[in-house]
XYZ file of C-alpha atoms in Angstrom:
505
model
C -45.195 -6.936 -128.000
C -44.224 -4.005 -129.539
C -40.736 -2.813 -128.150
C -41.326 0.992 -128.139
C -45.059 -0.027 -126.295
C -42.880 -2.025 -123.645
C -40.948 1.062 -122.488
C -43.589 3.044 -122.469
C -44.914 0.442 -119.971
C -41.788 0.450 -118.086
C -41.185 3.962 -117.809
C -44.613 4.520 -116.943
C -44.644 1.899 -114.215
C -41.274 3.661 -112.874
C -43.284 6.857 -113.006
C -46.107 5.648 -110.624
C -45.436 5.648 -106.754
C -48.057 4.348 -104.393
C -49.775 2.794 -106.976
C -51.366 -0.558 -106.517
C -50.645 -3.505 -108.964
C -53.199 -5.838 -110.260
C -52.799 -8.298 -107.142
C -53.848 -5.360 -104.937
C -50.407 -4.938 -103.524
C -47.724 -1.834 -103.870
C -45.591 -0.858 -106.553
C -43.367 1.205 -106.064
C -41.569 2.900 -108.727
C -37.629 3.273 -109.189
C -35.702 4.276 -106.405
C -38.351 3.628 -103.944
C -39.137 0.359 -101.570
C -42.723 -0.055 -99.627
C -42.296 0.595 -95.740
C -45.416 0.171 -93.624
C -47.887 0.663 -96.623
C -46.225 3.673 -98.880
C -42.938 3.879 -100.785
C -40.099 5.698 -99.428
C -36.891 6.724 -101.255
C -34.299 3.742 -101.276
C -31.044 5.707 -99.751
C -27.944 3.513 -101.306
C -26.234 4.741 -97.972
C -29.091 3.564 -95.269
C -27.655 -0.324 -94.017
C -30.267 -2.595 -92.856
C -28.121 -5.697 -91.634
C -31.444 -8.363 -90.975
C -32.964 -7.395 -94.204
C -36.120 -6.855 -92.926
C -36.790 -3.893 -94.585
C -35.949 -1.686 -91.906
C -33.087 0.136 -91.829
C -30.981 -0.102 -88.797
C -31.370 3.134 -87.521
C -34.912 2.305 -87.538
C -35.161 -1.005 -86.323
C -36.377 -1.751 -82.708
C -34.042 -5.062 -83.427
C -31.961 -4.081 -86.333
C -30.014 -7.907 -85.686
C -33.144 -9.748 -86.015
C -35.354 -9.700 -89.135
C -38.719 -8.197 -87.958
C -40.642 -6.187 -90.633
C -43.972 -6.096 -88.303
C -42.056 -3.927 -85.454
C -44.007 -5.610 -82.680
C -42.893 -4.064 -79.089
C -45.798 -5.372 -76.633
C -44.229 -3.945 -73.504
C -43.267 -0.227 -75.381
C -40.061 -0.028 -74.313
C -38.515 -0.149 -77.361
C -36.316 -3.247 -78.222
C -38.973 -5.267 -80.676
C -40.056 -8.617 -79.209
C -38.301 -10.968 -80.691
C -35.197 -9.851 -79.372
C -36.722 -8.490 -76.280
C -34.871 -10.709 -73.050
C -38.256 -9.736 -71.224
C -40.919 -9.025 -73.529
C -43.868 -8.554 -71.501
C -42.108 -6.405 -69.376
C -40.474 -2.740 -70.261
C -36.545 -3.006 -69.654
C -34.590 -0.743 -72.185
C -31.701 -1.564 -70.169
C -31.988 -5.567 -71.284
C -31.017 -6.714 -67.794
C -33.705 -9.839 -67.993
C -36.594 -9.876 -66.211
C -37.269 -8.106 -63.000
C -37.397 -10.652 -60.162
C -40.689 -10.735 -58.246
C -40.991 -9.292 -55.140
C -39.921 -11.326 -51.492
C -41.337 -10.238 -48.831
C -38.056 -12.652 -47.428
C -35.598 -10.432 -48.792
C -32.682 -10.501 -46.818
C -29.853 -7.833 -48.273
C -27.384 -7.947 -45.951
C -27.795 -11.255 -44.823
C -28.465 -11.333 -41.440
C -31.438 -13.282 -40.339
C -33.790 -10.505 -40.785
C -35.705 -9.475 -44.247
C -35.618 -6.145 -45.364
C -39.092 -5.163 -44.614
C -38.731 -5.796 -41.439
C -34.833 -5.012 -40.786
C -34.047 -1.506 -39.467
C -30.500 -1.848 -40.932
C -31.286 -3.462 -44.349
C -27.924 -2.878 -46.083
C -25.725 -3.797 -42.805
C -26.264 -6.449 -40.570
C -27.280 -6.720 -37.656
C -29.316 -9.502 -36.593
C -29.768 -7.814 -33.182
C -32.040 -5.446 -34.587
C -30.291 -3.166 -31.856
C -32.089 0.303 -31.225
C -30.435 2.445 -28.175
C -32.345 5.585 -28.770
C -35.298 4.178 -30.436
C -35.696 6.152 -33.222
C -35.961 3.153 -35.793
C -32.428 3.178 -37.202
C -30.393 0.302 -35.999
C -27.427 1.345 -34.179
C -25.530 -0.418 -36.444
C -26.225 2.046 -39.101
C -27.207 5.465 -37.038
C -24.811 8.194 -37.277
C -26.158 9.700 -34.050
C -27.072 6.341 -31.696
C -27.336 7.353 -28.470
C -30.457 9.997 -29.600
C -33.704 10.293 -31.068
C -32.914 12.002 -34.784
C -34.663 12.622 -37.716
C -32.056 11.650 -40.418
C -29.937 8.411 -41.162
C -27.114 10.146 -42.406
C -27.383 12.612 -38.688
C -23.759 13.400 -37.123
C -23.628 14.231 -33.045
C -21.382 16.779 -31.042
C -21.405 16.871 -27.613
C -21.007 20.171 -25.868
C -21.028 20.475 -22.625
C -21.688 23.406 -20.687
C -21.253 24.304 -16.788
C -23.113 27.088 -14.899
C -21.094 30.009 -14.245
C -18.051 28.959 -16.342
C -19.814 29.155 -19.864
C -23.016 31.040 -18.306
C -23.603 34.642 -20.109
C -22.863 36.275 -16.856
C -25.495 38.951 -15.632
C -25.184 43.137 -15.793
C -25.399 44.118 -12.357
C -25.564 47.821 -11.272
C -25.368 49.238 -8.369
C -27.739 52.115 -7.477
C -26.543 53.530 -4.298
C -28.223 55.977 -2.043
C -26.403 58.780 -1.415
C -28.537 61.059 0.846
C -27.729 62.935 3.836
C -28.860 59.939 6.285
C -25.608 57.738 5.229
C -22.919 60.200 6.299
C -23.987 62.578 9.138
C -26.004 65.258 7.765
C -28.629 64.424 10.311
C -26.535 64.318 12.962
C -23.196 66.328 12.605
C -21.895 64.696 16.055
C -22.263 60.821 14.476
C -19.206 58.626 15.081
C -17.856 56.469 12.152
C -18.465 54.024 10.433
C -21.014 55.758 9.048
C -23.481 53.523 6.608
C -21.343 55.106 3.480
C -18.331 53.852 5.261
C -19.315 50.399 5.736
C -20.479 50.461 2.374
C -17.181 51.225 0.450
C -15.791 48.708 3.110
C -17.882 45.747 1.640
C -17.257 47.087 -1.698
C -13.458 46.486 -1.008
C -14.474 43.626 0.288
C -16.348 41.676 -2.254
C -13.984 39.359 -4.419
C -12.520 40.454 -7.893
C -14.552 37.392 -9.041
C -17.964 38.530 -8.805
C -16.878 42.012 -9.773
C -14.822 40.905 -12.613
C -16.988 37.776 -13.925
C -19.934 39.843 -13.884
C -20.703 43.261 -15.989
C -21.361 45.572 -13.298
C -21.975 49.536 -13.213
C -22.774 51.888 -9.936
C -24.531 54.958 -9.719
C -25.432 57.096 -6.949
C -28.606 59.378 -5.724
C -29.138 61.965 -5.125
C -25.748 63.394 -6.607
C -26.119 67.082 -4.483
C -23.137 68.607 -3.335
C -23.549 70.793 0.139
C -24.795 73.369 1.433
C -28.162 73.132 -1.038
C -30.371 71.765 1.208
C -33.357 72.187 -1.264
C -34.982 69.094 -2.274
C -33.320 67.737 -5.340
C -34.346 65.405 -8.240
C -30.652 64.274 -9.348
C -29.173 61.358 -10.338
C -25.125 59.963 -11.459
C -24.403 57.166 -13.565
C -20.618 56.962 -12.223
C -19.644 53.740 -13.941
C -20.763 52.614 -17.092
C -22.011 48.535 -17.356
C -19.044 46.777 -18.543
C -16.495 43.553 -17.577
C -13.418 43.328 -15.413
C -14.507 46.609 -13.898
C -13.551 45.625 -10.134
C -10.819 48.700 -9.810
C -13.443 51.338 -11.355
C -16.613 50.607 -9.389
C -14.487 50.296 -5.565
C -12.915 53.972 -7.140
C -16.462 55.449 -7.749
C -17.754 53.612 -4.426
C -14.937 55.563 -2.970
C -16.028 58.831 -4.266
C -19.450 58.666 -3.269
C -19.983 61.787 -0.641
C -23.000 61.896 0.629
C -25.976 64.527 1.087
C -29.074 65.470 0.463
C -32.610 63.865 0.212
C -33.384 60.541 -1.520
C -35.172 60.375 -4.873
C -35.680 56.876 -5.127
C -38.311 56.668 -7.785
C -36.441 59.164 -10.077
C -33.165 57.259 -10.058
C -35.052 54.240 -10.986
C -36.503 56.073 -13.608
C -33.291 57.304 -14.820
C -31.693 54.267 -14.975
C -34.695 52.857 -17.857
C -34.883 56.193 -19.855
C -31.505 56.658 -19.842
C -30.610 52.888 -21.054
C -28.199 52.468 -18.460
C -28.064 48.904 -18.273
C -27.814 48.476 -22.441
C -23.964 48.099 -23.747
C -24.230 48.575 -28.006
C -20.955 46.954 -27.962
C -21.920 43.975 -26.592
C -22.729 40.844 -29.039
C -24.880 39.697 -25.858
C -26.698 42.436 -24.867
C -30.175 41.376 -26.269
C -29.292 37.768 -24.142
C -27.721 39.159 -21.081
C -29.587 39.033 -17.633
C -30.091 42.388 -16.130
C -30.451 43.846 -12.746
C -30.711 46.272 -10.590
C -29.150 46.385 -6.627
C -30.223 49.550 -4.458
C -28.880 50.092 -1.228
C -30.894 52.299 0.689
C -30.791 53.622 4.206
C -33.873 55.212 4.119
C -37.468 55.411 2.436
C -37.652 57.218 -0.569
C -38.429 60.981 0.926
C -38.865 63.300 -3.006
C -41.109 62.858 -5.441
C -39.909 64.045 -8.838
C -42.896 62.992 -11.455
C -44.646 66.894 -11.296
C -41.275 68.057 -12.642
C -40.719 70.035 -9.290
C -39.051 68.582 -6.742
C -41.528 68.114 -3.783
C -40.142 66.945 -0.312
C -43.339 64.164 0.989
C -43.385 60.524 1.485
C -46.430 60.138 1.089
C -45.774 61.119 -2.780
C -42.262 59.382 -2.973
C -42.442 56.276 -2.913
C -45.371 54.794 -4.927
C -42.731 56.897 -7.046
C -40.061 54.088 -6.388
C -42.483 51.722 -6.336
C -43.648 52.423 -10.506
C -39.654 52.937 -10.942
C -39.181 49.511 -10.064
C -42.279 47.912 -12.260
C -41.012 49.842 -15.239
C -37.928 48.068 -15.002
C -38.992 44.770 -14.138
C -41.623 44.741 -17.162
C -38.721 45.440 -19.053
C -36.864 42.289 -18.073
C -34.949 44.112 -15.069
C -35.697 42.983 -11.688
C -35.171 45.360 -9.189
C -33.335 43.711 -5.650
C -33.692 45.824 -2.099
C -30.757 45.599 0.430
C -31.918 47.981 3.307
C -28.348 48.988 4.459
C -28.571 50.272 8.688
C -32.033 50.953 7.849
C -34.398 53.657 9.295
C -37.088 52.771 6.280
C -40.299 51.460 7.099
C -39.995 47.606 5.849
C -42.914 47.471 4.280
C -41.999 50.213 1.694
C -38.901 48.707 0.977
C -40.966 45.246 0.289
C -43.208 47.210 -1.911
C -40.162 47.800 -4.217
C -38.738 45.308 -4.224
C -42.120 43.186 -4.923
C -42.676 45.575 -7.681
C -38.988 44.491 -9.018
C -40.115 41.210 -8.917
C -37.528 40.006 -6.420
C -37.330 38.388 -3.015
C -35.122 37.850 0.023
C -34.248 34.216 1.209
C -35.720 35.224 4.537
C -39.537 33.998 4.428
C -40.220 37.250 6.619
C -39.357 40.014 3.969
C -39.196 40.460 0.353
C -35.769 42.679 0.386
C -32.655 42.120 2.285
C -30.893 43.407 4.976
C -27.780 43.870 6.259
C -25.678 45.891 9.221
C -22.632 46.182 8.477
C -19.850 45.349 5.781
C -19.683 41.628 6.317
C -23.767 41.290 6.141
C -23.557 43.716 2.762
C -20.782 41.398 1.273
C -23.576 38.132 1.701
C -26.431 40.088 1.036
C -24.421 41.338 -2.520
C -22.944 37.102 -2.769
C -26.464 36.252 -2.412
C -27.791 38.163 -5.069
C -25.765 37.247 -7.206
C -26.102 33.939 -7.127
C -30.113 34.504 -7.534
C -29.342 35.978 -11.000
C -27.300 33.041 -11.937
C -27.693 33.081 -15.890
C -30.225 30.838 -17.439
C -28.530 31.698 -20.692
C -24.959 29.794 -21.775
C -23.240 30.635 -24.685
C -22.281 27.461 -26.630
C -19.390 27.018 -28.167
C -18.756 24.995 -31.488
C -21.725 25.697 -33.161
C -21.764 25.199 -36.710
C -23.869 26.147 -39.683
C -25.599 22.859 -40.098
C -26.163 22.718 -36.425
C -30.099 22.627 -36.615
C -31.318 20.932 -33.511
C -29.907 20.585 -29.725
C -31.018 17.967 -27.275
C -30.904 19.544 -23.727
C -30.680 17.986 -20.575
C -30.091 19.938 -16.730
C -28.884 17.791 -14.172
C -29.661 14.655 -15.985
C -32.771 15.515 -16.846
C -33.570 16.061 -20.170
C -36.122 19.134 -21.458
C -37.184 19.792 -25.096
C -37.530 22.897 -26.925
C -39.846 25.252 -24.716
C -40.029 29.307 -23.978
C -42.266 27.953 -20.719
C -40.501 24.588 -19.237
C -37.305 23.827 -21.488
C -35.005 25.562 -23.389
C -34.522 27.721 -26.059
C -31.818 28.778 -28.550
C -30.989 31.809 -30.383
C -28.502 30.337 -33.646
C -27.355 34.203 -34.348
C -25.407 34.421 -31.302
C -25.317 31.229 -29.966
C -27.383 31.440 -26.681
C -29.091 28.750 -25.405
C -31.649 29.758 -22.853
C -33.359 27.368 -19.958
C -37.154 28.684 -18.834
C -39.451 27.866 -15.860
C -38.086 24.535 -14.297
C -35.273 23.685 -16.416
C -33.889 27.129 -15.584
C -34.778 26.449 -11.708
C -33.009 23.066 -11.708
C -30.120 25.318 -11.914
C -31.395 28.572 -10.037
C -32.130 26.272 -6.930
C -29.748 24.200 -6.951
C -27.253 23.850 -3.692
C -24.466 25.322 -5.739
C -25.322 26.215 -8.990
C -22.242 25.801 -10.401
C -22.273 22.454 -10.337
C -25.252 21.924 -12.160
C -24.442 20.357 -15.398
C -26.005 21.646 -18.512
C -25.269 19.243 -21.392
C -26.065 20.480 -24.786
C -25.931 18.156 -27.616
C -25.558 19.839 -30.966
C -26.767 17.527 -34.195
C -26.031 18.192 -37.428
C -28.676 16.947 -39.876
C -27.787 15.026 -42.977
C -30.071 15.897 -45.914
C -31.812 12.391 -46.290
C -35.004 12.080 -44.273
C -35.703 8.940 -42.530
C -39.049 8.561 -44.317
C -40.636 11.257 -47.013
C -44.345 10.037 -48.161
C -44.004 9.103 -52.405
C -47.884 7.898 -52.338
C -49.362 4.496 -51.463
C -47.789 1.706 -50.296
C -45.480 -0.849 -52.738
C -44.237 -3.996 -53.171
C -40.707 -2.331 -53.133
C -38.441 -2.360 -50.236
C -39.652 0.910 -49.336
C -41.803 2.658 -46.264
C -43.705 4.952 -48.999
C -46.390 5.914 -46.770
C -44.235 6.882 -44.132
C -46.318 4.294 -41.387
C -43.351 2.917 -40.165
C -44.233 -0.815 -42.001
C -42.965 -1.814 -45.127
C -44.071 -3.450 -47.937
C -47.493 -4.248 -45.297
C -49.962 -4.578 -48.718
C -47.551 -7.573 -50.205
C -48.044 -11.022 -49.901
C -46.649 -12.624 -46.840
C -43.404 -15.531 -47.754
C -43.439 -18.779 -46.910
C -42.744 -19.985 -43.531
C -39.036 -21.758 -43.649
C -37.362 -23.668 -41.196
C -35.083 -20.695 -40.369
C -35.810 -19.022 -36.939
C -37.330 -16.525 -38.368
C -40.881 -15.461 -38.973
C -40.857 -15.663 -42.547
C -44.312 -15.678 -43.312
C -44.575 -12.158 -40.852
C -47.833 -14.103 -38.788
C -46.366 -13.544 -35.522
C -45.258 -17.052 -35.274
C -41.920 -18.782 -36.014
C -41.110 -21.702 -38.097
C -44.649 -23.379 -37.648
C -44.995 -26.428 -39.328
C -41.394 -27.309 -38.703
C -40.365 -30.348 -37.248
């Protein structure tokens, strides 16, 4: 052959890429190699240690010659160096073992399907509280909680020691009838006398442990006889005020006429019983105590004065449903009464109180001593439903409640409640009377349990059931669609039939 006609040949054949040769396969030209049916530049600095073809950084097994690429389960490592071909393991940790419905982790009698501890053991299967986490792996075992990972704190809280203790004022009637305006010759102790006397009288405890006012009405200095609508707040609602209120029971100097209903009043539109500076004054129980001698006599609602009865004291009467649809019950003592007794039960059943006495709805009392246990008594009928409880956290998010020993769940009618903001649990209907009518209230115990969630739930739905370990329908069985084990000679009911070790010997 010509020479000059042979390298016109050979350059021409190193001019032609992706061009087939006679035997139908590819040539490629110089510089080039055929990868997966075209040529590709040959890179002097790409290493392909099998040979195959493929350079390593290509290669699905760059150690083992493999020009087809085959990778049947698609997870990348080609299968002939695949350790599990047929099954998609990136991680080359062999193949997957298949699942056992007698899979025992921990190794205590009890497979994992069926074991409410699977990764401790506890062949006891031990439950206190129920809840389906073994006690050997509950954070919070002696209750019913949501979470594995749960932590408890016990807090325990006594009536009248931790109790948000009431607001209690004192509205006082101040008119003629409990000094001697009626009758100038009267010997003493006059009712106003007797009164200041059981004020003395009553223990710096419930003076001090409570938040108590006193006001007084009708607040008339002599010689105006005229009918008067008037009304003195003498000591604001506050605590430890035991020296202040006997001072401004002291004070009080009777006269005049008695304008029940607008002193009532007065008390609600002038926010009387509200302290701004208390953290619990949304929370704290409120009342209201008058001690009258007398039926309310002026009415006050025309905006003149007007001396009748008759007009007086359905007066008192919407005074004291104002304040009780407000939250405030309103209690009666009649103090050396003249009143009728039904008027004084009409207010204080429009307060929304009663006497212990199945005869009457308000009290009464005669003298000092009977004011002192008339005022005792009261004050143990607004024992606080509400306790403040202390160590509270931020991840506090649920408290178990129990009154007495009897336990009540989260309920504004019969159980509890609990404001988080300022840490005030509240009892309502009977867990609140368990302590209410109790002998001595004060010896009710109110246990409060505080738990603090973890952040894994015992069970969150992924979808339908699987053969893994795992509730994922959240229908408290596991694993329930899988094939049942064999039944061993073990004691234990491998085969999940009911039955144990049948067949065995």
């Amino acid at each position: 052959m010509d020479q000059r006609f042979l390298m016109v040949l050979l350059v021409a054949a190193a001019s032609c890429a992706n061009c087939d040769d006679d035997g139908g396969g590819l040539l490629c030209g110089a510089g080039e190699r055929a990868l997966d049916g075209r040529c590709v530049p040959v890179d002097g600095d790409i290493e392909d240690d099998d040979g195959d073809g493929i350079p390593n950084s290509e290669d699905n097994c760059p150690q083992t010659p493999n020009p087809d690429q085959a990778d049947a389960d698609g997870d990348g490592r080609g299968d002939v160096c695949d350790d599990c071909p047929a099954v998609a393991n990136a991680s080359q940790g062999g193949c997957p073992v298949g699942w056992d419905g007698g899979r025992d982790s921990d190794g205590d009698g009890v497979p994992d399907i069926s074991d409410n501890c699977p990764d401790v053991p506890n062949a006891d299967q031990a439950d206190a509280d129920g809840d389906a986490i073994g006690d050997a792996c509950d954070g919070c075992p002696g209750l019913v909680n949501q979470f594995a990972d749960d932590v408890c704190a016990d807090n325990v809280l006594t009536a009248m020691v931790n109790t948000v203790a009431p607001a209690i004022y004192l509205l006082v009637d101040a008119s003629g009838s409990m000094a001697n305006q009626l009758d100038p010759a009267r010997a003493r102790p006059w009712p106003i006398d007797e009164f200041q006397s059981a004020i003395t009288m009553l223990p710096d405890a419930l003076l001090n442990e409570s938040r108590v006012g006193i006001g007084q009405f009708p607040f008339q200095p002599p010689p105006d006889t005229a009918a008067t609508c008037t009304f003195e707040n003498l000591v604001n609602i506050g605590p430890g005020q035991a020296t202040e209120v006997r001072a401004a029971a002291d004070g009080i100097a009777p006269f005049g006429d008695t304008p029940t209903g607008y002193a009532l009043q007065q008390i609600r539109s002038q926010g009387i019983l509200d302290d701004p500076g208390d953290p619990q004054n949304a929370s704290r129980p409120k009342v209201v105590v008058l001690v009258t001698d007398g039926d309310p006599t002026v009415a006050c609602d025309s905006g003149t004065p007007v001396n009748s009865r008759a007009m007086a004291q359905p007066e008192a009467v919407a005074g004291a449903e104002a304040l009780a649809a407000d939250g405030v019950p309103v209690f009666v003592v009649g103090f050396q009464s003249g009143a009728a007794p039904a008027n004084l039960d009409a207010i204080a059943a429009a307060g929304g109180t009663d006497a212990p006495d199945p005869n009457r709805r308000h009290f009464i009392a005669d003298n000092a001593q009977e004011l002192v246990t008339a005022l005792q008594s009261i004050r143990e009928l607004t024992t606080s439903c509400k306790f403040e409880v202390m160590n509270t956290t931020p991840q506090a998010d649920e408290l178990i409640v129990s009154v007495g020993g009897t336990a009540f769940n989260e309920s504004a009618t019969n159980g509890y409640t609990f404001d988080a903001g300022s840490s005030v649990l509240t009892l309502n209907g009977s867990a609140c009377d368990a302590v209410q009518n109790a002998a001595d209230p004060a010896s009710v115990e109110i246990l409060a349990t505080i738990v603090d969630r973890g952040t894994a739930p015992l069970c969150a739905p992924t979808g339908a059931e699987l053969c893994d370990y795992v509730d994922n329908d959240c229908n408290g069985q596991t694993d329930e669609v899988c094939p049942a084990p064999d039944e061993v000679c073990d004691g234990a009911d491998n085969d999940l039939d009911g039955q144990i070790d049948e067949g065995c010997p």
